[in-house]
């Protein structure tokens, strides 16, 4: 199946700093990438949807100026958490979907990034 | 808004059968997914239903009734490794909306 990688897998940063998380589709072109956030013992919450070459669409309640998303190519999307605070500590997961074919309905998930803000 | 409900927690015994229900009320519908997620890991795909009926895949089966806004995941011959969270997700036109998730604990 399709593989999606995320980097880093874990990051600890100080309050007020910015952190960049990369999401790559390794063996397919991802026309759409999704960013989710998951707090402990809770389900995944969609933060934003990004299509290659266009601005991301943010879900209600997600600050676009705080969570910067760039989807510059068909294999790479980045999420930058700016001026991170302890309440931003969470598990961030990306997923990617290809542009067509029989499996175009399926999203392939990355392994996630555990962010801890101290 | 979108509403997808699942039981929060379930327990079962090794070798038994368990059914995890999911009800949904969403602004659209283009299919329903079930994912398994172990703690600290990303979800892994289990099944996809877009038409009414039962889809069987090994020990796992998934059922969908679009008229009732209802799905269930059936796990047979439970194993200890099946202890995980099970997420129901509805595909809208462009995105997946996840349910609250069900934590399943399998006991020996």
CSV table of C-alpha atoms in Angstrom, one decimal, chain A residues 1 14 17 20 34-35 40 42 44 46 49 55-56 71 84 100 115 117:
chain,number,residue,atom,x,y,z
A,1,UNK,CA,0.0,0.0,0.0
A,14,UNK,CA,9.9,25.6,24.5
A,17,UNK,CA,9.0,28.8,19.7
A,20,UNK,CA,7.7,22.5,11.6
A,34,UNK,CA,-5.1,16.4,5.6
A,35,UNK,CA,-3.8,17.5,9.0
A,40,UNK,CA,-5.1,11.9,24.7
A,42,UNK,CA,-9.8,11.4,22.1
A,44,UNK,CA,-8.9,12.6,15.5
A,46,UNK,CA,-9.5,17.5,11.3
A,49,UNK,CA,-7.3,20.2,4.2
A,55,UNK,CA,-4.3,27.7,0.2
A,56,UNK,CA,-5.3,25.3,2.9
A,71,UNK,CA,1.5,22.1,0.3
A,84,UNK,CA,3.7,27.1,20.5
A,100,UNK,CA,-7.5,9.1,-8.9
A,115,UNK,CA,4.6,17.5,20.1
A,117,UNK,CA,5.6,22.2,24.5
